[in-house]
Coordinates of C-alpha atoms in Angstrom, one line a residue:
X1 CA 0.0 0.0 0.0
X2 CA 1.4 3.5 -0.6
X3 CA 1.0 5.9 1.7
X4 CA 1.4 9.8 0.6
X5 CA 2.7 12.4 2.7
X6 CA 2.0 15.8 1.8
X7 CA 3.0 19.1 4.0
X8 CA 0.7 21.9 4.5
X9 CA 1.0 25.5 5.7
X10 CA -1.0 27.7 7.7
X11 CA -1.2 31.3 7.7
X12 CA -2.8 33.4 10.2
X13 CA -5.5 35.8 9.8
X14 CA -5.3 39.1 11.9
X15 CA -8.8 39.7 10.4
X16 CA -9.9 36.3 12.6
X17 CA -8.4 37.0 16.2
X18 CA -10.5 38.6 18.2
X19 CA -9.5 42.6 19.2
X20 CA -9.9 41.7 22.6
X21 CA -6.5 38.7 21.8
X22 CA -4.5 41.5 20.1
X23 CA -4.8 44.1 22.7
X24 CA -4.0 41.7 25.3
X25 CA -1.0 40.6 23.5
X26 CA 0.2 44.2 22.6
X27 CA 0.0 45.2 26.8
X28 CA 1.4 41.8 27.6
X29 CA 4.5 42.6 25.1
X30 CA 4.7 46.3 26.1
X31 CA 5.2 45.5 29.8
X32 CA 8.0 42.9 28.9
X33 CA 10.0 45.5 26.9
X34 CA 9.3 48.2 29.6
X35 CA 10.6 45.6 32.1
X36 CA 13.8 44.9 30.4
X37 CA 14.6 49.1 29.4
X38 CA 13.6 49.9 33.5
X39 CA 16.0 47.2 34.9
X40 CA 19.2 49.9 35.6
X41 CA 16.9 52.7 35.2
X42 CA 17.3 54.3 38.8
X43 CA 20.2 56.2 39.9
X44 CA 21.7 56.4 43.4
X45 CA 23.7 59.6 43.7
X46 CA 27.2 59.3 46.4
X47 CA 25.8 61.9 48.9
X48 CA 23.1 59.1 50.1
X49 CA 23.8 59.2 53.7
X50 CA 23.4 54.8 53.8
X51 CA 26.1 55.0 51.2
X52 CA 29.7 54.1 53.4
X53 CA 33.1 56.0 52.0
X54 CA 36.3 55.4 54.0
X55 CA 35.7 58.9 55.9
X56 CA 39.4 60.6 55.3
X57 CA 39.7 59.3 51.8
X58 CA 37.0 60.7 49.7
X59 CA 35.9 63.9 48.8
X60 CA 32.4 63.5 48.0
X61 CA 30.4 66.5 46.5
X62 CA 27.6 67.9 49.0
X63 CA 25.4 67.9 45.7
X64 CA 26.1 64.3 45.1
X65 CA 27.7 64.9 41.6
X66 CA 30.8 62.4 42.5
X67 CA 32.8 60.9 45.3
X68 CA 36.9 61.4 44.4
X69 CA 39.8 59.2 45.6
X70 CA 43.7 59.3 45.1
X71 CA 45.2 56.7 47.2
X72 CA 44.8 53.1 46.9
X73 CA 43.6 51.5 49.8
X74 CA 40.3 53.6 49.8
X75 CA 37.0 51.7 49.6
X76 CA 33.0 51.9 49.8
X77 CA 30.3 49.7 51.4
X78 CA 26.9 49.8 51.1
X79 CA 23.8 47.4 51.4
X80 CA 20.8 47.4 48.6
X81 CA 17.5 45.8 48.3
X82 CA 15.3 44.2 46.3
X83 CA 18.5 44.5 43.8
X84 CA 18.7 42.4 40.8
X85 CA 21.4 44.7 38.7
X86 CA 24.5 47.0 40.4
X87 CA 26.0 48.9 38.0
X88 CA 28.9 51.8 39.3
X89 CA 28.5 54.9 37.2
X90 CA 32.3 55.9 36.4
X91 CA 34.0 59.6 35.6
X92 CA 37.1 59.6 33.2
X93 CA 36.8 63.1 31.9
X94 CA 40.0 64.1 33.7
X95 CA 41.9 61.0 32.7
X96 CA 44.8 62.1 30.4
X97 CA 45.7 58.6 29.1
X98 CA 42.1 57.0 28.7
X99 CA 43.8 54.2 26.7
X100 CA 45.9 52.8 29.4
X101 CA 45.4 51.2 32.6
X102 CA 46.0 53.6 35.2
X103 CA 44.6 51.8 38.5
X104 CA 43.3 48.8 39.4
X105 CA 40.0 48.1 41.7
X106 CA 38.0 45.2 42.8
X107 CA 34.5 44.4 44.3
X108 CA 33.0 41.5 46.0
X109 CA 29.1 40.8 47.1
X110 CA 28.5 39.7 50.1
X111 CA 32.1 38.6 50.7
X112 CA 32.3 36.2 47.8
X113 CA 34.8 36.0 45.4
X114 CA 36.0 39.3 44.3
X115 CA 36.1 40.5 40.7
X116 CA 39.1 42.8 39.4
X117 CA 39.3 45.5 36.5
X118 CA 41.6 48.5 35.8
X119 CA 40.3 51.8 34.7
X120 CA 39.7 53.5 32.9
X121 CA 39.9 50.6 29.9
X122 CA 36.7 48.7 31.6
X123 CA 34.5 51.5 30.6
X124 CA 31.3 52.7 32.9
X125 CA 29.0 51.9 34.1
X126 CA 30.6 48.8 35.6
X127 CA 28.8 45.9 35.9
X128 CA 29.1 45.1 39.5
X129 CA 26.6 42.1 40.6
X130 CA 23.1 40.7 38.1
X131 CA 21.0 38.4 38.9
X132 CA 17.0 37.7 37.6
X133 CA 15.8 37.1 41.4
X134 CA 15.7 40.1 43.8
X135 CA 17.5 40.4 47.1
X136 CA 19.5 42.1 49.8
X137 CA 23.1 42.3 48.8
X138 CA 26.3 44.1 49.9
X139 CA 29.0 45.8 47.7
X140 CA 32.6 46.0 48.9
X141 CA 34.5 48.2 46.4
X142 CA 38.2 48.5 47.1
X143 CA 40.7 51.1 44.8
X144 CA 43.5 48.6 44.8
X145 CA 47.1 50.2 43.3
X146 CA 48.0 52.8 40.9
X147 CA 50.6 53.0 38.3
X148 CA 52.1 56.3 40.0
X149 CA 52.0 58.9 37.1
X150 CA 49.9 61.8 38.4
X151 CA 47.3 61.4 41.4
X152 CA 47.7 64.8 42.8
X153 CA 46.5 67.1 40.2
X154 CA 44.7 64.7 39.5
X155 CA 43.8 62.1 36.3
X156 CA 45.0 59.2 38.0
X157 CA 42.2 58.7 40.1
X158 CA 39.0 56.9 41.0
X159 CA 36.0 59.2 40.2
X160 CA 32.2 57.4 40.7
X161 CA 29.3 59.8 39.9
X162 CA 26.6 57.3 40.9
X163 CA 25.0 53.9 41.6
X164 CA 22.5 52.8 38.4
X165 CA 20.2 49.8 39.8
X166 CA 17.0 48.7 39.1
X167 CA 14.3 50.8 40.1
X168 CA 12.4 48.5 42.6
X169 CA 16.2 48.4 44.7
X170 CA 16.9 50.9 47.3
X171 CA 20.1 51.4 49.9
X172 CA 19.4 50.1 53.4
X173 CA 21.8 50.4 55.9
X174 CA 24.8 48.1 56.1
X175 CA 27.1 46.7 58.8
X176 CA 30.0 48.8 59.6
X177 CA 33.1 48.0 62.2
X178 CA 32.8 49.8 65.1
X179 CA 36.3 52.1 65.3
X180 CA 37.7 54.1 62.7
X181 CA 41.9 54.2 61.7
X182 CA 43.5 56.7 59.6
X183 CA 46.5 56.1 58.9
X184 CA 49.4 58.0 57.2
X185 CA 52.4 56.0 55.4
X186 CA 54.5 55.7 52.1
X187 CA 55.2 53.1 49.7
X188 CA 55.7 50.5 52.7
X189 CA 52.0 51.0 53.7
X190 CA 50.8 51.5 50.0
X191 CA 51.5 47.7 49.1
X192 CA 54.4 48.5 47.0
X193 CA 56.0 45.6 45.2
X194 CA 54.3 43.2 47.8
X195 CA 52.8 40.5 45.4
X196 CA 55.8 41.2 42.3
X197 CA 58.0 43.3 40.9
X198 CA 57.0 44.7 37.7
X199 CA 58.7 45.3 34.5
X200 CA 57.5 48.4 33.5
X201 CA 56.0 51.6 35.6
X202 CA 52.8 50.3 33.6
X203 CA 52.5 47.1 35.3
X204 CA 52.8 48.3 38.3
X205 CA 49.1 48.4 39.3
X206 CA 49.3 44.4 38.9
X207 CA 52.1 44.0 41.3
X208 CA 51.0 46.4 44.2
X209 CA 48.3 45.3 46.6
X210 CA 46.7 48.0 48.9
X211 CA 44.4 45.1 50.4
X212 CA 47.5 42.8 51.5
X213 CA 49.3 45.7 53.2
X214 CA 50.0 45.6 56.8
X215 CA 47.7 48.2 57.3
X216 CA 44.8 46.5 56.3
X217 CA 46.0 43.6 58.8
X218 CA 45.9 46.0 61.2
X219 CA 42.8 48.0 60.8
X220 CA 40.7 44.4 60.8
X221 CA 42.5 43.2 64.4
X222 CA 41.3 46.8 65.8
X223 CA 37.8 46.1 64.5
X224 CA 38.4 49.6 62.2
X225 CA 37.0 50.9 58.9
X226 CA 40.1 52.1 57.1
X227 CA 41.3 55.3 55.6
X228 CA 44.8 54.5 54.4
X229 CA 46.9 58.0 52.6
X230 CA 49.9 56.4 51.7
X231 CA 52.2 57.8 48.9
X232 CA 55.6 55.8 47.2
X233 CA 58.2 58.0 47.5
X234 CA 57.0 60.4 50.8
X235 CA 57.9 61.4 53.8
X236 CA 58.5 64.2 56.6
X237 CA 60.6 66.1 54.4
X238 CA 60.1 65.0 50.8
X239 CA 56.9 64.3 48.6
X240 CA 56.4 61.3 46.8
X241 CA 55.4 59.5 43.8
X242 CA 52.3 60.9 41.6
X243 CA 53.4 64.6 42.4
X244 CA 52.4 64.1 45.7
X245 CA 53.8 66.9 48.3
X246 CA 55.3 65.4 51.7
X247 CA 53.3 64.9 54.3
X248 CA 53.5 68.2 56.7
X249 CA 55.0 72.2 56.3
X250 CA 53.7 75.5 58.2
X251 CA 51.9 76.9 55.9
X252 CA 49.2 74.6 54.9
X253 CA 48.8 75.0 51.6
X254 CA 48.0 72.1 49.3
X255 CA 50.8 71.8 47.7
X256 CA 53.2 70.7 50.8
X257 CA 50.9 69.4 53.1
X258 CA 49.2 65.7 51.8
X259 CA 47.9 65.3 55.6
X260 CA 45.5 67.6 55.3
X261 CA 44.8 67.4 51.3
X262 CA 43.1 64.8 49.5
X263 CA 44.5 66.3 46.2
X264 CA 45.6 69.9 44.8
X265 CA 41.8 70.4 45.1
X266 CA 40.0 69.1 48.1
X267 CA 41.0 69.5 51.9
X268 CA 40.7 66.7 53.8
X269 CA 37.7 67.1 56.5
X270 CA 38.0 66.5 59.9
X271 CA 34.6 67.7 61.2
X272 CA 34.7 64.0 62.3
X273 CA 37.7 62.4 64.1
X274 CA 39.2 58.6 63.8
X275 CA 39.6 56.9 67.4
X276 CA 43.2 56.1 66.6
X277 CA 45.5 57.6 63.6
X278 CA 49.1 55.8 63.1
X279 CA 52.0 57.1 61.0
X280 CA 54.6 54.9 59.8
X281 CA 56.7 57.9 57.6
X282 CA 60.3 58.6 57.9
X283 CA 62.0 55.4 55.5
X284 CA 62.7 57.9 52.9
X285 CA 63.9 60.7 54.8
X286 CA 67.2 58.9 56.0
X287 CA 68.9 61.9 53.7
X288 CA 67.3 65.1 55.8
X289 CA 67.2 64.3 58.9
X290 CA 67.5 67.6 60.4
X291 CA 64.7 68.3 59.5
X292 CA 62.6 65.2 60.6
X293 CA 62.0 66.1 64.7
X294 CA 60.9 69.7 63.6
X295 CA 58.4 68.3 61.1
X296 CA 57.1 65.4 63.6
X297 CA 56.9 68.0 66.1
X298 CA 55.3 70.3 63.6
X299 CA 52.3 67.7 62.7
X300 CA 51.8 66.6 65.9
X301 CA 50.3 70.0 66.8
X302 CA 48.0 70.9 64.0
X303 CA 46.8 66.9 64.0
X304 CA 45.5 67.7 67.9
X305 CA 44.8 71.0 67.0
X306 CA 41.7 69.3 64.5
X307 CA 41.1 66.1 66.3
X308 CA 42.3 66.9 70.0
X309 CA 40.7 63.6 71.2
X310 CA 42.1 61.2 69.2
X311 CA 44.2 58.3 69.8
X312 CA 47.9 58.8 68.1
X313 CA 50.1 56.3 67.6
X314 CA 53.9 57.0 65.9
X315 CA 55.2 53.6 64.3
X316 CA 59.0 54.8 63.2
X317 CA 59.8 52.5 60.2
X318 CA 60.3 49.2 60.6
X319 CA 63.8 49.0 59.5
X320 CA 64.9 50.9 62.5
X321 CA 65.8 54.1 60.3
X322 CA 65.5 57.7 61.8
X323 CA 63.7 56.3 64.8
X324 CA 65.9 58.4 66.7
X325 CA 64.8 61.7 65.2
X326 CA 61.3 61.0 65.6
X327 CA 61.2 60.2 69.3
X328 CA 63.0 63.6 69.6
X329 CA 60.0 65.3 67.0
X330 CA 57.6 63.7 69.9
X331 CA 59.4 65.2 72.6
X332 CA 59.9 68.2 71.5
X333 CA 56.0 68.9 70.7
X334 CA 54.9 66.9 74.2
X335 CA 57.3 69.3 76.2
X336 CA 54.7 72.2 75.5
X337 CA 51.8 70.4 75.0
X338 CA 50.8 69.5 78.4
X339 CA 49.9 66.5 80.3
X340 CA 46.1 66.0 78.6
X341 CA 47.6 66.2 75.1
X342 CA 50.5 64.2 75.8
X343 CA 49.1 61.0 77.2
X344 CA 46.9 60.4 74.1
X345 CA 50.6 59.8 71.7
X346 CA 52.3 56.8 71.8
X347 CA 55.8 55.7 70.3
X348 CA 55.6 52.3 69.6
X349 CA 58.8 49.9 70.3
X350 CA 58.8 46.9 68.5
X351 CA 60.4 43.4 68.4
X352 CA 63.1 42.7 66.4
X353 CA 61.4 40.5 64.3
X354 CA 59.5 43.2 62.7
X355 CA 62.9 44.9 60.9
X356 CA 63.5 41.1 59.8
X357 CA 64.3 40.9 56.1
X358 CA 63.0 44.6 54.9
X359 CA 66.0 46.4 56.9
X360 CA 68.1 47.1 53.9
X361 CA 71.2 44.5 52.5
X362 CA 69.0 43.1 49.4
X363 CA 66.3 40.6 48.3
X364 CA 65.2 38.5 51.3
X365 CA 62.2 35.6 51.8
X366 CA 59.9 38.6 53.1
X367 CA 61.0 41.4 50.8
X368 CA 62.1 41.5 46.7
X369 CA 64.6 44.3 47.6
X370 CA 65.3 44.5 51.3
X371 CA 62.7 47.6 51.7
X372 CA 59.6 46.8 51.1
X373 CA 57.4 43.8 52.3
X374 CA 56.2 41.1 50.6
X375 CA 52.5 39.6 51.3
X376 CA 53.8 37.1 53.8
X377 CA 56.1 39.9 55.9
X378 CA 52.7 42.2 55.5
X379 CA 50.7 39.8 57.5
X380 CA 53.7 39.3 59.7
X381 CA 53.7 42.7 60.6
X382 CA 49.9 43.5 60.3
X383 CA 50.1 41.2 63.4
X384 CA 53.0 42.7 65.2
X385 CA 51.7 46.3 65.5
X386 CA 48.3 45.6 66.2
X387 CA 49.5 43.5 69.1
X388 CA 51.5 46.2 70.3
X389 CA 48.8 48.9 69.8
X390 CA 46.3 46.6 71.5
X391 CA 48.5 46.4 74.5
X392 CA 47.8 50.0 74.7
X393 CA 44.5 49.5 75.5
X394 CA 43.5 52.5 73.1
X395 CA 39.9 51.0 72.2

């Protein structure tokens, strides 16, 4: 028997479906595609008060145009809702070389596994965290190194001019340690050369690591949110890498004074004060040193003369240089300072394992050139000083 196939096609007929199908349809499709355009519709400007900036890093515009950092080792937190698309809007007006990668940041939600990119090649917004089902999620958003052209003036920078999320999410509050640490430091603090040694001053944002400093050791065994201004190069009586001015003059003035400056632009505020600040500057001033104690001395009195009631804590540098000239910088300001001023500063003294390896001589097991600290001597000494400090009994 033979069987034959045969194939037929339909067509439909608009003039058939009822009007009341095609309407349906049309609203049905219309609220899909208004869906998809609405999902990063909503900005979130950096003056919202749940939105956490390391408080002596940032200069964040009172009208909420942008948030501004220079040093690596700054960071934001914050806490969203109902969020199924983080996106960080980025500013690279100012950037001279937006071709190259000039700093390198990272990000992790809800303490997972962090994603990196450099800047300004991975473009804004930057995706941060999507996912189709809505929830309650926290951003951790670390500027990591720099490649140490220009960061005073500055276009080597990190510039955010917003948060773009969908439009149901909204900021709640998120959890936030209980002290706060700033800390002033150089290229030891900075993470210089701690994870490798680059080739080229371009590759040096892939070889310096702000989050494996000693510092950041340190500010999590005192339970501290973090501000970390640490320039290469800096010091008492020398400026540093990135056109950065040294650390403290007389006069105040932007240009020779980075305690007080964020950049050439923006002062630093200190409406509010850290609990504890520590300063670990004097390694590259071992060829002034007549003009170190003065300088010590010098800061000293316009740090209490802006924060009067905060903890301070001098660490002299590790490799037991100038440490001489900066207990005499501390007594010389604590001889006229009276007893109520002087109790709150501390000159720490510590072991000898701490000098171990970065004390000069060459390449050792904890540092590449006998200066600066690898990741394992950063954790060593992470725990050294906060032991010391804790003994204190600051907090």
């Amino acid at each position: 028997m033979r069987v034959e196939t045969r194939s037929f096609k339909t067509t439909l007929d608009l003039r058939l479906v009822p009007v009341t199908f095609l309407v349906t349809t049309i609203v049905l499709l219309l609220a899909v595609l208004s869906v998809s355009y609405s999902v990063e519709a909503k900005k979130i400007s950096v003056n919202d008060p749940l939105w956490y900036f390391t408080e002596w890093n940032w200069h964040v515009d009172p009208a909420g145009s942008f948030a501004e950092a220079v040093n690596p080792g700054s960071y934001f937190k914050l806490t969203v809702k109902d969020v199924t698309n983080i996106s960080l809007l980025l500013d690279f007006s100012n950037i001279a070389y937006p071709k190259q990668n000039l700093v390198s940041v990272f990000w992790s939600i809800d303490g997972r596994t962090s994603n990196n990119a450099t800047l300004p090649t991975a473009g804004s917004p930057l995706k941060l965290y999507s996912n189709a089902q809505p929830g309650t999620h926290t951003v951790f958003f670390w500027f990591n190194s720099r490649n140490s052209w220009n960061s005073w003036t500055p276009w080597e920078f990190v510039r955010i001019t917003g948060l773009q999320v969908n439009d149901a999410a909204s900021l709640i509050a998120t959890t936030l340690r209980p002290n706060r640490l700033l800390h002033y430091g150089d290229s030891i603090s900075e993470g210089w050369i701690n994870v490798c040694v680059p080739t080229s001053n371009d590759a040096r944002i892939y070889c310096d690591s702000a989050a494996d400093s000693w510092v950041t050791h340190l500010s999590a065994a005192l339970d501290a949110e973090l501000s970390m201004v640490a320039w290469a190069g800096q010091g008492y009586t020398k400026g540093g890498n990135g056109d950065s001015p040294l650390l403290w003059t007389a006069n105040g003035n932007a240009n020779n004074n980075a305690w007080t400056w964020i950049d050439s632009k923006y002062k630093r505020s200190f409406t509010k004060c850290p609990n504890i600040v520590t300063n670990n500057h004097g390694t590259n001033d071992m060829n002034n040193k007549t003009y170190i104690s003065k300088a010590v001395a010098g800061w000293l009195n316009d740090f209490q003369t802006v924060c009067p009631k905060t903890k301070i804590v001098m660490i002299p540098p590790f490799g037991g240089f100038v440490k001489t000239e900066i207990e005499a910088g501390v007594k010389i300001y604590t001889a006229k300072a009276g007893t109520t001023k002087s109790a709150l500063i501390h000159v720490l003294s510590l072991n000898s394992v701490s000098k171990e390896g970065i004390s000069g001589g060459g390449g050792s097991i904890y540092s590449p050139d006998g200066i600066h600290p690898n990741v394992l001597k950063d954790a060593q000494l992470g725990a050294i000083v906060s032991a010391a400090i804790s003994s204190l009994r600051l907090l």
